Amino acid sequence: MKLYSYAVSSASFRVRIALNLKGLPYEFAGVHLLRSGGEQFAPAFVAVNPQSLVPALVDGDHTLTQSLAIIEYLEETHPEPPLLPKTPAERARVRSLALLIACDIHPLNNLRVLKYLKRALKVEDDARDAWYRHWVNLGFTALEARLAGDPATGRFCHGDVPGLADCCLVPQVFNAQRLKCDLSAMPTIRRLHENCMALEAFRQAAPANQPDAE
Amino acid sequence: MKLYSYAVSSASFRVRIALNLKGLPYEFAGVHLLRSGGEQFAPAFVAVNPQSLVPALVDGDHTLTQSLAIIEYLEETHPEPPLLPKTPAERARVRSLALLIACDIHPLNNLRVLKYLKRALKVEDDARDAWYRHWVNLGFTALEARLAGDPATGRFCHGDVPGLADCCLVPQVFNAQRLKCDLSAMPTIRRLHENCMALEAFRQAAPANQPDAE
């Protein structure tokens, strides 16, 4: 398999964790989102993903996009170890935690959105950072309430085995820390993040440990 | 089952379509997002979903949130008729089309985001509408390219049976039309939308046909 990835891309980070948790080796293909006008817009990459977004995973004849669709694909093609629990209700819980991050936090703080705020809407840097923190804080406050108030939360987002929701949680915490968001009121999120980062699969997937780290 | 829904909520609309396609009856619970400061913030609904977002689906002891997690749950608990194809690669295709809409278009145009642009960033109505159309246009241009260029696209997003991606496509087209986005360069999206709206399951789920329609 070949993964088109960018070190600090949060969605790429999710897929790297999933590949590592499943022990799947992959070839690395760097797509630098900031260099020479953005390598994601170069014809070579647009042919891979017309949406000009990373990650993309090539597996044989199949080119897959969208981090959560890629992880579900890995789960179906390489079921062990599982990243989703067994019952439909538990699976819905894990997916909803992942989607809370992937739909309600991350898209608002994506590079292309921050650029639009600055260039098209002339938003000052301070107001742009406040925007970033607003959506992290809103999403993480709800996530903290859900995680802290539910006995299904264990050492990880669901029980004592890392899974799909953890693949989304850790990159989002990484982003939040990078933008100096205040996570003091989110002890559960910080505890789960720490438990994840004690595992080699998460550490090896971190931006600083990528071939294209800067 | 009981569905917490709001007529023009795009995410609620997705779940209504899925329930209809599967022929599952449900009790309607309206959550008016604009009335009296927003019924989604009232304690009665926060107890259902601490994130104050619709939809939420109650099935017996389980309260489910996040439209795509709810639809995957319905798919697992009521497999017929299926909303996802059979092979992992086909399923990944359908999920990635759904996520392109659910992660890369819709979150940027959500009510709470438009409110933030106006109130916190003092963005004028024209610039806010341009923001809306920008993300619809960017996402739909990529979606159109993927759908038009792939023989897997049929009468619906994947083959000749409506599924998960169509559940996301139709509400997003509805939103685009409401905000007068130009879809003239998107013939495939318009064709698929038309094929969907010829079906009772989609028509009955439309905002105008809800008990809380205005």
PDB file of N, CA and C in Angstrom, chain A residues 49-51 53 62 64-70 72-73 76-77 87-89 91-93 95-97 99-100 102-105 107-108 110 112-113 116-117 121 123 127-128 130-131 134-135 138-139 142 145-146, chain B residues 49-51 53 62 64-70 72-73 76-77 87-89 91-93 95-97 99-100 102-105 107-108 110 112-113 116-117 121 123 127-128 130-131 134-135 138-139 142 145-146:
ATOM      1  N   ASN A  49      -6.109  12.354  -6.363  1.00  0.00           N
ATOM      2  CA  ASN A  49      -7.301  12.840  -5.675  1.00  0.00           C
ATOM      3  C   ASN A  49      -7.719  14.195  -6.224  1.00  0.00           C
ATOM      4  N   PRO A  50      -8.782  14.221  -7.041  1.00  0.00           N
ATOM      5  CA  PRO A  50      -9.248  15.483  -7.636  1.00  0.00           C
ATOM      6  C   PRO A  50      -9.630  16.508  -6.578  1.00  0.00           C
ATOM      7  N   GLN A  51      -9.796  16.062  -5.342  1.00  0.00           N
ATOM      8  CA  GLN A  51     -10.159  17.017  -4.297  1.00  0.00           C
ATOM      9  C   GLN A  51      -8.939  17.746  -3.733  1.00  0.00           C
ATOM     10  N   LEU A  53      -6.796  16.898  -1.564  1.00  0.00           N
ATOM     11  CA  LEU A  53      -6.653  16.759  -0.120  1.00  0.00           C
ATOM     12  C   LEU A  53      -5.913  15.465   0.195  1.00  0.00           C
ATOM     13  N   HIS A  62      -6.969   0.018  -6.281  1.00  0.00           N
ATOM     14  CA  HIS A  62      -7.902   0.952  -5.659  1.00  0.00           C
ATOM     15  C   HIS A  62      -7.203   2.176  -5.084  1.00  0.00           C
ATOM     16  N   LEU A  64      -8.047   5.201  -2.612  1.00  0.00           N
ATOM     17  CA  LEU A  64      -9.059   5.544  -1.617  1.00  0.00           C
ATOM     18  C   LEU A  64      -8.793   6.922  -1.035  1.00  0.00           C
ATOM     19  N   THR A  65      -9.853   7.670  -0.792  1.00  0.00           N
ATOM     20  CA  THR A  65      -9.722   8.990  -0.168  1.00  0.00           C
ATOM     21  C   THR A  65     -10.658   9.083   1.040  1.00  0.00           C
ATOM     22  N   GLN A  66     -10.531  10.171   1.767  1.00  0.00           N
ATOM     23  CA  GLN A  66     -11.290  10.442   2.994  1.00  0.00           C
ATOM     24  C   GLN A  66     -10.832   9.513   4.116  1.00  0.00           C
ATOM     25  N   SER A  67     -10.200  10.097   5.111  1.00  0.00           N
ATOM     26  CA  SER A  67      -9.555   9.301   6.168  1.00  0.00           C
ATOM     27  C   SER A  67     -10.486   8.272   6.808  1.00  0.00           C
ATOM     28  N   LEU A  68     -11.715   8.652   7.118  1.00  0.00           N
ATOM     29  CA  LEU A  68     -12.585   7.696   7.807  1.00  0.00           C
ATOM     30  C   LEU A  68     -13.022   6.558   6.883  1.00  0.00           C
ATOM     31  N   ALA A  69     -13.201   6.852   5.608  1.00  0.00           N
ATOM     32  CA  ALA A  69     -13.531   5.793   4.643  1.00  0.00           C
ATOM     33  C   ALA A  69     -12.346   4.847   4.485  1.00  0.00           C
ATOM     34  N   ILE A  70     -11.134   5.398   4.514  1.00  0.00           N
ATOM     35  CA  ILE A  70      -9.927   4.569   4.409  1.00  0.00           C
ATOM     36  C   ILE A  70      -9.812   3.646   5.626  1.00  0.00           C
ATOM     37  N   GLU A  72     -12.229   2.603   7.629  1.00  0.00           N
ATOM     38  CA  GLU A  72     -13.284   1.561   7.551  1.00  0.00           C
ATOM     39  C   GLU A  72     -12.875   0.470   6.555  1.00  0.00           C
ATOM     40  N   TYR A  73     -12.238   0.872   5.471  1.00  0.00           N
ATOM     41  CA  TYR A  73     -11.748  -0.088   4.463  1.00  0.00           C
ATOM     42  C   TYR A  73     -10.684  -0.989   5.072  1.00  0.00           C
ATOM     43  N   GLU A  76     -12.262  -3.521   7.246  1.00  0.00           N
ATOM     44  CA  GLU A  76     -12.954  -4.604   6.529  1.00  0.00           C
ATOM     45  C   GLU A  76     -11.975  -5.564   5.859  1.00  0.00           C
ATOM     46  N   THR A  77     -10.836  -5.026   5.391  1.00  0.00           N
ATOM     47  CA  THR A  77      -9.892  -5.884   4.664  1.00  0.00           C
ATOM     48  C   THR A  77      -8.851  -6.513   5.604  1.00  0.00           C
ATOM     49  N   THR A  87     -20.809  -4.759  18.827  1.00  0.00           N
ATOM     50  CA  THR A  87     -22.252  -4.558  18.651  1.00  0.00           C
ATOM     51  C   THR A  87     -22.537  -3.264  17.872  1.00  0.00           C
ATOM     52  N   PRO A  88     -23.646  -3.250  17.138  1.00  0.00           N
ATOM     53  CA  PRO A  88     -23.995  -2.041  16.386  1.00  0.00           C
ATOM     54  C   PRO A  88     -24.068  -0.781  17.246  1.00  0.00           C
ATOM     55  N   ALA A  89     -24.586  -0.886  18.463  1.00  0.00           N
ATOM     56  CA  ALA A  89     -24.710   0.312  19.304  1.00  0.00           C
ATOM     57  C   ALA A  89     -23.333   0.812  19.742  1.00  0.00           C
ATOM     58  N   ARG A  91     -20.540   0.278  18.083  1.00  0.00           N
ATOM     59  CA  ARG A  91     -19.898   0.798  16.871  1.00  0.00           C
ATOM     60  C   ARG A  91     -20.406   2.210  16.569  1.00  0.00           C
ATOM     61  N   ALA A  92     -21.712   2.408  16.781  1.00  0.00           N
ATOM     62  CA  ALA A  92     -22.289   3.744  16.549  1.00  0.00           C
ATOM     63  C   ALA A  92     -21.685   4.750  17.521  1.00  0.00           C
ATOM     64  N   ARG A  93     -21.450   4.305  18.762  1.00  0.00           N
ATOM     65  CA  ARG A  93     -20.824   5.219  19.733  1.00  0.00           C
ATOM     66  C   ARG A  93     -19.439   5.642  19.250  1.00  0.00           C
ATOM     67  N   ARG A  95     -18.129   5.485  16.210  1.00  0.00           N
ATOM     68  CA  ARG A  95     -18.203   6.302  14.978  1.00  0.00           C
ATOM     69  C   ARG A  95     -18.666   7.718  15.287  1.00  0.00           C
ATOM     70  N   SER A  96     -19.601   7.873  16.216  1.00  0.00           N
ATOM     71  CA  SER A  96     -20.110   9.228  16.494  1.00  0.00           C
ATOM     72  C   SER A  96     -19.033  10.073  17.174  1.00  0.00           C
ATOM     73  N   LEU A  97     -18.201   9.450  18.002  1.00  0.00           N
ATOM     74  CA  LEU A  97     -17.082  10.197  18.615  1.00  0.00           C
ATOM     75  C   LEU A  97     -16.087  10.623  17.531  1.00  0.00           C
ATOM     76  N   LEU A  99     -16.749  11.069  14.340  1.00  0.00           N
ATOM     77  CA  LEU A  99     -17.383  12.066  13.469  1.00  0.00           C
ATOM     78  C   LEU A  99     -17.528  13.413  14.159  1.00  0.00           C
ATOM     79  N   LEU A 100     -17.719  13.404  15.479  1.00  0.00           N
ATOM     80  CA  LEU A 100     -17.765  14.674  16.213  1.00  0.00           C
ATOM     81  C   LEU A 100     -16.479  15.454  15.910  1.00  0.00           C
ATOM     82  N   ALA A 102     -14.248  14.679  13.279  1.00  0.00           N
ATOM     83  CA  ALA A 102     -13.980  14.774  11.835  1.00  0.00           C
ATOM     84  C   ALA A 102     -14.946  15.703  11.104  1.00  0.00           C
ATOM     85  N   CYS A 103     -16.166  15.860  11.616  1.00  0.00           N
ATOM     86  CA  CYS A 103     -17.138  16.751  10.960  1.00  0.00           C
ATOM     87  C   CYS A 103     -17.296  18.081  11.690  1.00  0.00           C
ATOM     88  N   ASP A 104     -17.215  18.074  12.998  1.00  0.00           N
ATOM     89  CA  ASP A 104     -17.623  19.272  13.741  1.00  0.00           C
ATOM     90  C   ASP A 104     -16.467  20.102  14.282  1.00  0.00           C
ATOM     91  N   ILE A 105     -15.264  19.572  14.257  1.00  0.00           N
ATOM     92  CA  ILE A 105     -14.106  20.365  14.697  1.00  0.00           C
ATOM     93  C   ILE A 105     -13.132  20.580  13.532  1.00  0.00           C
ATOM     94  N   PRO A 107     -12.881  20.215  10.164  1.00  0.00           N
ATOM     95  CA  PRO A 107     -13.082  20.934   8.894  1.00  0.00           C
ATOM     96  C   PRO A 107     -13.043  22.454   9.049  1.00  0.00           C
ATOM     97  N   LEU A 108     -13.369  22.933  10.234  1.00  0.00           N
ATOM     98  CA  LEU A 108     -13.403  24.380  10.442  1.00  0.00           C
ATOM     99  C   LEU A 108     -12.007  24.957  10.651  1.00  0.00           C
ATOM    100  N   ASN A 110      -9.158  23.607   9.163  1.00  0.00           N
ATOM    101  CA  ASN A 110      -8.315  23.107   8.097  1.00  0.00           C
ATOM    102  C   ASN A 110      -7.537  24.264   7.449  1.00  0.00           C
ATOM    103  N   ARG A 112      -7.074  25.180   4.350  1.00  0.00           N
ATOM    104  CA  ARG A 112      -7.759  25.938   3.296  1.00  0.00           C
ATOM    105  C   ARG A 112      -8.782  26.924   3.882  1.00  0.00           C
ATOM    106  N   VAL A 113      -9.363  26.559   5.030  1.00  0.00           N
ATOM    107  CA  VAL A 113     -10.346  27.440   5.671  1.00  0.00           C
ATOM    108  C   VAL A 113      -9.646  28.628   6.323  1.00  0.00           C
ATOM    109  N   TYR A 116      -8.746  31.054   3.680  1.00  0.00           N
ATOM    110  CA  TYR A 116      -9.896  31.820   3.185  1.00  0.00           C
ATOM    111  C   TYR A 116     -10.245  32.947   4.157  1.00  0.00           C
ATOM    112  N   LEU A 117     -10.193  32.642   5.450  1.00  0.00           N
ATOM    113  CA  LEU A 117     -10.495  33.671   6.454  1.00  0.00           C
ATOM    114  C   LEU A 117      -9.542  34.855   6.297  1.00  0.00           C
ATOM    115  N   LEU A 121     -11.634  37.040   3.551  1.00  0.00           N
ATOM    116  CA  LEU A 121     -12.431  37.789   4.525  1.00  0.00           C
ATOM    117  C   LEU A 121     -11.583  38.789   5.320  1.00  0.00           C
ATOM    118  N   VAL A 123      -9.605  38.532   7.732  1.00  0.00           N
ATOM    119  CA  VAL A 123      -9.648  38.351   9.181  1.00  0.00           C
ATOM    120  C   VAL A 123      -8.225  38.449   9.722  1.00  0.00           C
ATOM    121  N   ALA A 127      -7.999  37.173  15.424  1.00  0.00           N
ATOM    122  CA  ALA A 127      -9.393  36.728  15.272  1.00  0.00           C
ATOM    123  C   ALA A 127      -9.439  35.339  14.634  1.00  0.00           C
ATOM    124  N   ARG A 128      -8.475  35.075  13.753  1.00  0.00           N
ATOM    125  CA  ARG A 128      -8.407  33.745  13.122  1.00  0.00           C
ATOM    126  C   ARG A 128      -8.028  32.688  14.172  1.00  0.00           C
ATOM    127  N   ALA A 130      -8.651  32.953  17.312  1.00  0.00           N
ATOM    128  CA  ALA A 130      -9.802  32.842  18.212  1.00  0.00           C
ATOM    129  C   ALA A 130     -10.866  31.930  17.581  1.00  0.00           C
ATOM    130  N   TRP A 131     -11.044  32.056  16.265  1.00  0.00           N
ATOM    131  CA  TRP A 131     -11.940  31.158  15.515  1.00  0.00           C
ATOM    132  C   TRP A 131     -11.504  29.713  15.728  1.00  0.00           C
ATOM    133  N   HIS A 134     -12.197  28.609  19.218  1.00  0.00           N
ATOM    134  CA  HIS A 134     -13.642  28.519  19.476  1.00  0.00           C
ATOM    135  C   HIS A 134     -14.187  27.151  19.096  1.00  0.00           C
ATOM    136  N   TRP A 135     -13.820  26.664  17.895  1.00  0.00           N
ATOM    137  CA  TRP A 135     -14.389  25.389  17.422  1.00  0.00           C
ATOM    138  C   TRP A 135     -13.775  24.198  18.140  1.00  0.00           C
ATOM    139  N   LEU A 138     -15.526  24.313  21.643  1.00  0.00           N
ATOM    140  CA  LEU A 138     -16.921  23.876  21.564  1.00  0.00           C
ATOM    141  C   LEU A 138     -16.995  22.359  21.371  1.00  0.00           C
ATOM    142  N   GLY A 139     -16.223  21.853  20.429  1.00  0.00           N
ATOM    143  CA  GLY A 139     -16.253  20.420  20.132  1.00  0.00           C
ATOM    144  C   GLY A 139     -15.686  19.588  21.270  1.00  0.00           C
ATOM    145  N   ALA A 142     -18.020  19.274  24.361  1.00  0.00           N
ATOM    146  CA  ALA A 142     -19.049  18.249  24.166  1.00  0.00           C
ATOM    147  C   ALA A 142     -18.424  16.846  24.228  1.00  0.00           C
ATOM    148  N   ALA A 145     -17.644  15.900  27.801  1.00  0.00           N
ATOM    149  CA  ALA A 145     -18.867  15.536  28.529  1.00  0.00           C
ATOM    150  C   ALA A 145     -19.294  14.114  28.169  1.00  0.00           C
ATOM    151  N   ARG A 146     -19.219  13.795  26.875  1.00  0.00           N
ATOM    152  CA  ARG A 146     -19.633  12.453  26.458  1.00  0.00           C
ATOM    153  C   ARG A 146     -18.679  11.391  27.005  1.00  0.00           C
TER     154      ARG A 146
ATOM    155  N   ASN B  49     -28.581  15.081  23.568  1.00  0.00           N
ATOM    156  CA  ASN B  49     -27.308  15.255  22.875  1.00  0.00           C
ATOM    157  C   ASN B  49     -26.563  16.464  23.430  1.00  0.00           C
ATOM    158  N   PRO B  50     -25.540  16.229  24.243  1.00  0.00           N
ATOM    159  CA  PRO B  50     -24.779  17.333  24.844  1.00  0.00           C
ATOM    160  C   PRO B  50     -24.159  18.248  23.799  1.00  0.00           C
ATOM    161  N   GLN B  51     -24.098  17.783  22.556  1.00  0.00           N
ATOM    162  CA  GLN B  51     -23.514  18.622  21.511  1.00  0.00           C
ATOM    163  C   GLN B  51     -24.525  19.632  20.952  1.00  0.00           C
ATOM    164  N   LEU B  53     -26.808  19.337  18.771  1.00  0.00           N
ATOM    165  CA  LEU B  53     -26.990  19.241  17.323  1.00  0.00           C
ATOM    166  C   LEU B  53     -28.026  18.166  17.013  1.00  0.00           C
ATOM    167  N   HIS B  62     -30.769   2.904  23.423  1.00  0.00           N
ATOM    168  CA  HIS B  62     -29.636   3.583  22.808  1.00  0.00           C
ATOM    169  C   HIS B  62     -30.020   4.951  22.244  1.00  0.00           C
ATOM    170  N   LEU B  64     -28.448   7.681  19.768  1.00  0.00           N
ATOM    171  CA  LEU B  64     -27.382   7.768  18.774  1.00  0.00           C
ATOM    172  C   LEU B  64     -27.315   9.175  18.202  1.00  0.00           C
ATOM    173  N   THR B  65     -26.097   9.644  17.953  1.00  0.00           N
ATOM    174  CA  THR B  65     -25.903  10.959  17.333  1.00  0.00           C
ATOM    175  C   THR B  65     -24.966  10.833  16.138  1.00  0.00           C
ATOM    176  N   GLN B  66     -24.833  11.906  15.393  1.00  0.00           N
ATOM    177  CA  GLN B  66     -24.016  11.995  14.174  1.00  0.00           C
ATOM    178  C   GLN B  66     -24.697  11.214  13.038  1.00  0.00           C
ATOM    179  N   SER B  67     -25.162  11.945  12.063  1.00  0.00           N
ATOM    180  CA  SER B  67     -25.985  11.336  11.011  1.00  0.00           C
ATOM    181  C   SER B  67     -25.343  10.109  10.354  1.00  0.00           C
ATOM    182  N   LEU B  68     -24.043  10.168  10.052  1.00  0.00           N
ATOM    183  CA  LEU B  68     -23.434   9.026   9.356  1.00  0.00           C
ATOM    184  C   LEU B  68     -23.292   7.817  10.274  1.00  0.00           C
ATOM    185  N   ALA B  69     -23.047   8.055  11.559  1.00  0.00           N
ATOM    186  CA  ALA B  69     -22.985   6.945  12.516  1.00  0.00           C
ATOM    187  C   ALA B  69     -24.364   6.311  12.667  1.00  0.00           C
ATOM    188  N   ILE B  70     -25.410   7.160  12.632  1.00  0.00           N
ATOM    189  CA  ILE B  70     -26.785   6.650  12.739  1.00  0.00           C
ATOM    190  C   ILE B  70     -27.118   5.788  11.516  1.00  0.00           C
ATOM    191  N   GLU B  72     -25.029   4.184   9.512  1.00  0.00           N
ATOM    192  CA  GLU B  72     -24.269   2.919   9.580  1.00  0.00           C
ATOM    193  C   GLU B  72     -24.939   1.950  10.572  1.00  0.00           C
ATOM    194  N   TYR B  73     -25.450   2.497  11.668  1.00  0.00           N
ATOM    195  CA  TYR B  73     -26.156   1.678  12.667  1.00  0.00           C
ATOM    196  C   TYR B  73     -27.425   1.062  12.060  1.00  0.00           C
ATOM    197  N   GLU B  76     -26.501  -1.762   9.866  1.00  0.00           N
ATOM    198  CA  GLU B  76     -26.102  -2.984  10.573  1.00  0.00           C
ATOM    199  C   GLU B  76     -27.281  -3.676  11.242  1.00  0.00           C
ATOM    200  N   THR B  77     -28.249  -2.875  11.706  1.00  0.00           N
ATOM    201  CA  THR B  77     -29.377  -3.476  12.431  1.00  0.00           C
ATOM    202  C   THR B  77     -30.542  -3.826  11.507  1.00  0.00           C
ATOM    203  N   THR B  87     -18.530  -4.985  -1.700  1.00  0.00           N
ATOM    204  CA  THR B  87     -17.081  -5.146  -1.527  1.00  0.00           C
ATOM    205  C   THR B  87     -16.490  -3.965  -0.746  1.00  0.00           C
ATOM    206  N   PRO B  88     -15.397  -4.222  -0.023  1.00  0.00           N
ATOM    207  CA  PRO B  88     -14.755  -3.139   0.742  1.00  0.00           C
ATOM    208  C   PRO B  88     -14.387  -1.928  -0.120  1.00  0.00           C
ATOM    209  N   ALA B  89     -13.899  -2.154  -1.349  1.00  0.00           N
ATOM    210  CA  ALA B  89     -13.491  -1.015  -2.187  1.00  0.00           C
ATOM    211  C   ALA B  89     -14.707  -0.198  -2.616  1.00  0.00           C
ATOM    212  N   ARG B  91     -17.537  -0.048  -0.952  1.00  0.00           N
ATOM    213  CA  ARG B  91     -18.034   0.608   0.268  1.00  0.00           C
ATOM    214  C   ARG B  91     -17.195   1.844   0.577  1.00  0.00           C
ATOM    215  N   ALA B  92     -15.881   1.719   0.372  1.00  0.00           N
ATOM    216  CA  ALA B  92     -14.993   2.871   0.603  1.00  0.00           C
ATOM    217  C   ALA B  92     -15.338   4.005  -0.359  1.00  0.00           C
ATOM    218  N   ARG B  93     -15.664   3.642  -1.611  1.00  0.00           N
ATOM    219  CA  ARG B  93     -16.051   4.683  -2.578  1.00  0.00           C
ATOM    220  C   ARG B  93     -17.295   5.434  -2.086  1.00  0.00           C
ATOM    221  N   ARG B  95     -18.597   5.586   0.945  1.00  0.00           N
ATOM    222  CA  ARG B  95     -18.334   6.350   2.180  1.00  0.00           C
ATOM    223  C   ARG B  95     -17.533   7.615   1.872  1.00  0.00           C
ATOM    224  N   SER B  96     -16.590   7.535   0.945  1.00  0.00           N
ATOM    225  CA  SER B  96     -15.772   8.727   0.670  1.00  0.00           C
ATOM    226  C   SER B  96     -16.608   9.817  -0.007  1.00  0.00           C
ATOM    227  N   LEU B  97     -17.568   9.421  -0.841  1.00  0.00           N
ATOM    228  CA  LEU B  97     -18.466  10.418  -1.441  1.00  0.00           C
ATOM    229  C   LEU B  97     -19.326  11.069  -0.350  1.00  0.00           C
ATOM    230  N   LEU B  99     -18.574  11.325   2.833  1.00  0.00           N
ATOM    231  CA  LEU B  99     -17.716  12.138   3.712  1.00  0.00           C
ATOM    232  C   LEU B  99     -17.236  13.413   3.028  1.00  0.00           C
ATOM    233  N   LEU B 100     -17.072  13.363   1.712  1.00  0.00           N
ATOM    234  CA  LEU B 100     -16.717  14.584   0.982  1.00  0.00           C
ATOM    235  C   LEU B 100     -17.767  15.659   1.281  1.00  0.00           C
ATOM    236  N   ALA B 102     -20.117  15.435   3.915  1.00  0.00           N
ATOM    237  CA  ALA B 102     -20.363  15.585   5.361  1.00  0.00           C
ATOM    238  C   ALA B 102     -19.195  16.246   6.095  1.00  0.00           C
ATOM    239  N   CYS B 103     -17.969  16.101   5.588  1.00  0.00           N
ATOM    240  CA  CYS B 103     -16.806  16.720   6.254  1.00  0.00           C
ATOM    241  C   CYS B 103     -16.332  17.976   5.536  1.00  0.00           C
ATOM    242  N   ASP B 104     -16.420  17.997   4.209  1.00  0.00           N
ATOM    243  CA  ASP B 104     -15.725  19.061   3.475  1.00  0.00           C
ATOM    244  C   ASP B 104     -16.644  20.148   2.930  1.00  0.00           C
ATOM    245  N   ILE B 105     -17.947  19.935   2.967  1.00  0.00           N
ATOM    246  CA  ILE B 105     -18.874  20.991   2.530  1.00  0.00           C
ATOM    247  C   ILE B 105     -19.762  21.428   3.692  1.00  0.00           C
ATOM    248  N   PRO B 107     -20.089  21.107   7.050  1.00  0.00           N
ATOM    249  CA  PRO B 107     -19.717  21.744   8.328  1.00  0.00           C
ATOM    250  C   PRO B 107     -19.388  23.234   8.187  1.00  0.00           C
ATOM    251  N   LEU B 108     -18.950  23.635   6.999  1.00  0.00           N
ATOM    252  CA  LEU B 108     -18.566  25.030   6.790  1.00  0.00           C
ATOM    253  C   LEU B 108     -19.778  25.927   6.597  1.00  0.00           C
ATOM    254  N   ASN B 110     -22.861  25.315   8.085  1.00  0.00           N
ATOM    255  CA  ASN B 110     -23.805  25.045   9.143  1.00  0.00           C
ATOM    256  C   ASN B 110     -24.276  26.344   9.795  1.00  0.00           C
ATOM    257  N   ARG B 112     -24.512  27.321  12.889  1.00  0.00           N
ATOM    258  CA  ARG B 112     -23.670  27.888  13.954  1.00  0.00           C
ATOM    259  C   ARG B 112     -22.437  28.600  13.377  1.00  0.00           C
ATOM    260  N   VAL B 113     -21.950  28.112  12.220  1.00  0.00           N
ATOM    261  CA  VAL B 113     -20.782  28.724  11.584  1.00  0.00           C
ATOM    262  C   VAL B 113     -21.176  30.053  10.940  1.00  0.00           C
ATOM    263  N   TYR B 116     -21.468  32.604  13.586  1.00  0.00           N
ATOM    264  CA  TYR B 116     -20.158  33.066  14.080  1.00  0.00           C
ATOM    265  C   TYR B 116     -19.549  34.080  13.118  1.00  0.00           C
ATOM    266  N   LEU B 117     -19.666  33.801  11.819  1.00  0.00           N
ATOM    267  CA  LEU B 117     -19.126  34.742  10.824  1.00  0.00           C
ATOM    268  C   LEU B 117     -19.763  36.113  10.992  1.00  0.00           C
ATOM    269  N   LEU B 121     -17.191  37.715  13.748  1.00  0.00           N
ATOM    270  CA  LEU B 121     -16.236  38.254  12.775  1.00  0.00           C
ATOM    271  C   LEU B 121     -16.805  39.427  11.983  1.00  0.00           C
ATOM    272  N   VAL B 123     -18.799  39.680   9.578  1.00  0.00           N
ATOM    273  CA  VAL B 123     -18.801  39.496   8.131  1.00  0.00           C
ATOM    274  C   VAL B 123     -20.162  39.939   7.580  1.00  0.00           C
ATOM    275  N   ALA B 127     -20.673  38.773   1.885  1.00  0.00           N
ATOM    276  CA  ALA B 127     -19.438  38.003   2.033  1.00  0.00           C
ATOM    277  C   ALA B 127     -19.728  36.643   2.664  1.00  0.00           C
ATOM    278  N   ARG B 128     -20.714  36.611   3.554  1.00  0.00           N
ATOM    279  CA  ARG B 128     -21.123  35.343   4.172  1.00  0.00           C
ATOM    280  C   ARG B 128     -21.735  34.421   3.119  1.00  0.00           C
ATOM    281  N   ALA B 130     -21.079  34.545  -0.038  1.00  0.00           N
ATOM    282  CA  ALA B 130     -19.977  34.153  -0.928  1.00  0.00           C
ATOM    283  C   ALA B 130     -19.178  33.008  -0.309  1.00  0.00           C
ATOM    284  N   TRP B 131     -18.966  33.090   1.002  1.00  0.00           N
ATOM    285  CA  TRP B 131     -18.318  31.992   1.754  1.00  0.00           C
ATOM    286  C   TRP B 131     -19.106  30.701   1.523  1.00  0.00           C
ATOM    287  N   HIS B 134     -18.691  29.464  -1.966  1.00  0.00           N
ATOM    288  CA  HIS B 134     -17.325  29.025  -2.218  1.00  0.00           C
ATOM    289  C   HIS B 134     -17.135  27.563  -1.838  1.00  0.00           C
ATOM    290  N   TRP B 135     -17.593  27.181  -0.648  1.00  0.00           N
ATOM    291  CA  TRP B 135     -17.359  25.800  -0.182  1.00  0.00           C
ATOM    292  C   TRP B 135     -18.246  24.813  -0.917  1.00  0.00           C
ATOM    293  N   LEU B 138     -16.522  24.498  -4.408  1.00  0.00           N
ATOM    294  CA  LEU B 138     -15.279  23.730  -4.332  1.00  0.00           C
ATOM    295  C   LEU B 138     -15.580  22.237  -4.137  1.00  0.00           C
ATOM    296  N   GLY B 139     -16.435  21.942  -3.200  1.00  0.00           N
ATOM    297  CA  GLY B 139     -16.758  20.540  -2.914  1.00  0.00           C
ATOM    298  C   GLY B 139     -17.506  19.877  -4.054  1.00  0.00           C
ATOM    299  N   ALA B 142     -15.328  19.012  -7.143  1.00  0.00           N
ATOM    300  CA  ALA B 142     -14.585  17.753  -6.958  1.00  0.00           C
ATOM    301  C   ALA B 142     -15.533  16.554  -7.022  1.00  0.00           C
ATOM    302  N   ALA B 145     -16.526  15.852 -10.606  1.00  0.00           N
ATOM    303  CA  ALA B 145     -15.431  15.194 -11.325  1.00  0.00           C
ATOM    304  C   ALA B 145     -15.367  13.707 -10.974  1.00  0.00           C
ATOM    305  N   ARG B 146     -15.513  13.414  -9.695  1.00  0.00           N
ATOM    306  CA  ARG B 146     -15.451  12.005  -9.283  1.00  0.00           C
ATOM    307  C   ARG B 146     -16.628  11.208  -9.821  1.00  0.00           C
TER     308      ARG B 146
END
